[in-house]
Short mmCIF file of C-alpha atoms in Angstrom, two decimals:
data_model
loop_
_atom_site.label_atom_id
_atom_site.label_comp_id
_atom_site.label_asym_id
_atom_site.label_seq_id
_atom_site.Cartn_x
_atom_site.Cartn_y
_atom_site.Cartn_z
CA MET A 36 1.22 23.64 -10.29
CA LEU A 37 -0.43 20.73 -12.13
CA ARG A 38 -3.74 21.61 -10.49
CA ARG A 39 -3.49 25.20 -11.77
CA LEU A 40 -2.67 24.08 -15.33
CA ALA A 41 -5.54 21.61 -15.41
CA LEU A 42 -7.95 24.16 -13.94
CA ALA A 43 -6.84 26.76 -16.52
CA ALA A 44 -7.48 24.25 -19.33
CA VAL A 45 -10.95 23.40 -17.99
CA VAL A 46 -11.87 27.08 -17.60
CA SER A 47 -10.63 27.85 -21.12
CA LEU A 48 -12.72 25.03 -22.56
CA ALA A 49 -15.75 26.23 -20.63
CA ALA A 50 -15.29 29.75 -22.00
CA LEU A 51 -15.00 28.46 -25.55
CA ALA A 52 -18.06 26.25 -25.17
CA THR A 53 -20.28 29.04 -23.88
CA THR A 54 -19.16 31.81 -26.24
CA ALA A 55 -21.88 32.59 -28.79
CA PRO A 56 -20.61 33.28 -32.29
CA ALA A 57 -21.12 36.82 -33.52
CA ALA A 58 -23.31 37.30 -36.59
CA SER A 59 -22.46 39.67 -39.39
CA ALA A 60 -24.44 41.05 -42.31
CA THR A 61 -22.96 38.41 -44.63
CA GLY A 62 -23.71 35.44 -42.35
CA PRO A 63 -22.42 33.68 -39.28
CA VAL A 64 -18.78 33.98 -38.29
CA PRO A 65 -16.90 30.65 -38.02
CA SER A 66 -16.40 29.53 -34.42
CA ALA A 67 -13.65 27.57 -32.69
CA VAL A 68 -16.31 25.55 -30.86
CA PRO A 69 -16.88 22.14 -32.44
CA SER A 70 -20.30 21.79 -33.97
CA ALA A 71 -22.61 18.93 -33.09
CA VAL A 72 -24.40 19.42 -36.44
CA PRO A 73 -22.83 17.95 -39.61
CA THR A 74 -21.67 20.69 -41.96
CA ALA A 75 -20.69 18.46 -44.87
CA GLY A 76 -21.69 15.07 -46.19
CA PRO A 77 -25.01 13.33 -46.76
CA LEU A 78 -26.48 14.28 -43.36
CA SER A 79 -25.73 18.00 -43.61
CA SER A 80 -28.98 18.79 -45.44
CA ALA A 81 -31.07 16.81 -42.93
CA PHE A 82 -30.41 19.27 -40.10
CA PRO A 83 -31.35 22.95 -40.00
CA ALA A 84 -28.50 25.44 -39.69
CA LEU A 85 -28.38 25.77 -35.92
CA GLY A 86 -24.80 26.91 -35.74
CA PRO A 87 -22.33 25.40 -33.34
CA LEU A 88 -23.72 23.87 -30.18
CA PRO A 89 -21.79 24.11 -26.92
CA VAL A 90 -19.80 21.03 -25.99
CA PRO A 91 -20.86 19.74 -22.55
CA LEU A 92 -18.03 19.63 -20.04
CA PRO A 93 -17.59 16.75 -17.61
CA PRO A 94 -17.57 17.49 -13.88
CA LEU A 95 -14.27 18.69 -12.43
CA PRO A 96 -11.92 15.95 -11.26
CA SER A 97 -11.75 15.66 -7.46
CA PHE A 98 -8.23 17.12 -7.30
CA LEU A 99 -9.46 20.32 -8.97
CA ASP A 100 -12.60 21.02 -6.97
CA GLY A 101 -10.79 21.45 -3.65
CA GLY A 102 -9.52 24.98 -4.30
CA SER A 103 -6.27 25.96 -2.70
CA GLY A 104 -6.67 23.64 0.26
CA VAL A 105 -5.88 26.45 2.70
CA GLY A 106 -8.20 26.36 5.68
CA GLN A 107 -10.09 23.33 4.35
CA GLU A 108 -10.41 19.96 6.04
CA LYS A 109 -8.83 16.98 4.34
CA PRO A 110 -11.29 14.31 3.19
CA ALA A 111 -11.62 11.25 5.42
CA ALA A 112 -9.31 8.39 4.49
CA ARG A 113 -11.02 5.48 2.74
CA THR A 114 -8.65 3.11 4.56
CA ARG A 115 -8.08 3.51 8.29
CA LEU A 116 -6.80 0.43 10.12
CA THR A 117 -5.49 -0.42 13.58
CA VAL A 118 -3.05 -3.33 13.33
CA THR A 119 -2.06 -5.17 16.53
CA VAL A 120 0.73 -7.75 16.16
CA GLU A 121 1.73 -10.17 18.94
CA ARG A 122 4.39 -12.88 19.33
CA SER A 123 5.94 -12.30 15.89
CA GLY A 124 9.49 -12.97 17.07
CA VAL A 125 10.73 -10.00 15.00
CA ALA A 126 12.29 -7.05 16.83
CA GLY A 127 10.07 -3.97 16.62
CA ALA A 128 7.23 -5.79 14.80
CA ASP A 129 5.01 -6.39 17.84
CA GLY A 130 2.70 -3.61 18.95
CA THR A 131 -0.32 -1.59 17.89
CA PHE A 132 0.01 0.59 14.80
CA GLU A 133 -2.35 2.99 13.02
CA LEU A 134 -2.47 3.00 9.21
CA THR A 135 -4.35 5.43 6.97
CA CYS A 136 -4.30 5.42 3.18
CA GLY A 137 -5.57 8.20 0.93
CA PRO A 138 -3.66 10.16 2.30
CA THR A 139 -0.94 7.88 3.71
CA GLY A 140 -0.31 8.35 7.40
CA GLY A 141 -0.31 6.82 10.87
CA THR A 142 2.26 5.12 13.07
CA HIS A 143 2.68 1.95 11.00
CA PRO A 144 6.42 1.34 10.37
CA GLU A 145 5.88 0.67 6.61
CA ARG A 146 2.99 3.08 5.86
CA GLN A 147 3.60 3.63 2.15
CA GLY A 148 4.40 0.00 1.36
CA ALA A 149 1.33 -1.17 3.30
CA CYS A 150 -0.96 1.29 1.49
CA ASP A 151 0.53 0.31 -1.87
CA ARG A 152 -0.06 -3.37 -1.12
CA LEU A 153 -3.66 -2.80 -0.03
CA ALA A 154 -4.35 -0.78 -3.19
CA GLU A 155 -2.68 -3.42 -5.39
CA VAL A 156 -4.59 -6.33 -3.86
CA GLY A 157 -7.83 -4.34 -3.86
CA ALA A 158 -7.52 -3.57 -7.56
CA THR A 159 -6.69 -7.13 -8.62
CA ARG A 160 -9.26 -8.81 -6.41
CA ALA A 161 -12.20 -6.47 -7.04
CA GLY A 162 -15.32 -7.56 -5.22
CA GLN A 163 -13.44 -9.94 -2.91
CA ASP A 164 -12.76 -9.16 0.71
CA LEU A 165 -9.03 -9.28 1.37
CA PHE A 166 -9.55 -9.81 5.09
CA GLN A 167 -11.94 -12.80 4.97
CA PRO A 168 -10.65 -16.08 6.42
CA ALA A 169 -10.62 -19.20 4.26
CA PRO A 170 -14.17 -20.46 3.68
CA GLN A 171 -15.34 -23.23 6.01
CA GLY A 172 -14.45 -26.64 4.63
CA THR A 173 -11.36 -25.42 2.76
CA MET A 174 -8.56 -27.98 2.74
CA CYS A 175 -5.54 -26.36 4.41
CA THR A 176 -2.11 -27.89 4.88
CA MET A 177 -1.29 -28.75 8.46
CA ILE A 178 1.84 -26.61 8.58
CA TYR A 179 2.39 -24.64 11.77
CA GLY A 180 3.89 -21.23 11.10
CA GLY A 181 4.48 -20.10 14.68
CA ASP A 182 2.70 -18.27 17.50
CA ALA A 183 2.34 -14.92 15.74
CA SER A 184 -1.11 -13.37 15.57
CA ALA A 185 -2.48 -10.07 14.37
CA ARG A 186 -5.79 -8.31 14.75
CA ILE A 187 -6.82 -5.78 12.12
CA VAL A 188 -9.75 -3.45 12.84
CA GLY A 189 -11.08 -0.42 10.95
CA THR A 190 -12.12 0.31 7.37
CA TRP A 191 -10.57 -0.77 4.07
CA GLU A 192 -11.80 0.93 0.88
CA GLY A 193 -14.81 2.13 2.87
CA ARG A 194 -15.75 -1.36 4.17
CA ALA A 195 -15.65 -2.46 7.82
CA VAL A 196 -12.78 -4.77 8.81
CA ASP A 197 -12.45 -6.81 12.01
CA THR A 198 -10.31 -9.91 11.57
CA THR A 199 -7.62 -11.94 13.28
CA VAL A 200 -4.81 -13.56 11.30
CA THR A 201 -2.61 -16.31 12.75
CA ARG A 202 -0.02 -18.70 11.34
CA GLY A 203 -1.75 -21.87 12.60
CA ASP A 204 -2.08 -23.67 9.23
CA GLY A 205 -1.25 -23.27 5.53
CA CYS A 206 -4.34 -21.13 4.79
CA GLU A 207 -3.59 -18.73 7.64
CA ILE A 208 0.09 -18.51 6.66
CA ALA A 209 -1.01 -17.64 3.10
CA ARG A 210 -3.37 -14.93 4.44
CA TRP A 211 -0.56 -13.50 6.57
CA ASN A 212 1.93 -13.52 3.68
CA ASN A 213 -0.65 -11.88 1.39
CA LEU A 214 -0.93 -8.98 3.86
CA VAL A 215 2.83 -8.27 4.06
CA PRO A 216 3.86 -5.36 4.58
CA VAL A 217 0.63 -4.53 6.44
CA LEU A 218 1.78 -7.38 8.69
CA PRO A 219 5.49 -8.06 9.31
CA ASP A 220 7.30 -10.42 6.93
CA LEU A 221 7.95 -13.63 8.87
CA ARG A 222 9.19 -15.78 5.97
#
């Protein structure tokens, strides 16, 4: 319904922008199309009377250019991950799960929450790779968080991902916790 209303508004604006004003014997007829030429003020005499110029329309938003969607393929997801969790100690958390975002789907037990978290972290850490391990030489606390490990492979926001996350030290625990609910919450 929203798509139809927005499309109707865009089409109406396009019709108004391309309609040429009719001329009469007494002069041009006022038009509803905004004019790009000043009609009053100090600059009005500097421009010839061109009449109203059409207002350029921006390209259609992506949700409008898809038509009805019937019989059309869905666009490929920008995020498509395979998450394999082992030795978590949480019932039902171990296994291999598929996760797609944009649209949300897959076999991941917390699909929507995981996609929301990836989008949130991606927006606040623009330009940084969420899945990179701590840089070499980083001082990490020597806290052991357990035997859990996870491998994440696929694409995130169109970029290739192939990483393993453990809970072997403070930096790895922080990485794991930052990826909850993509990874199970072990706190």
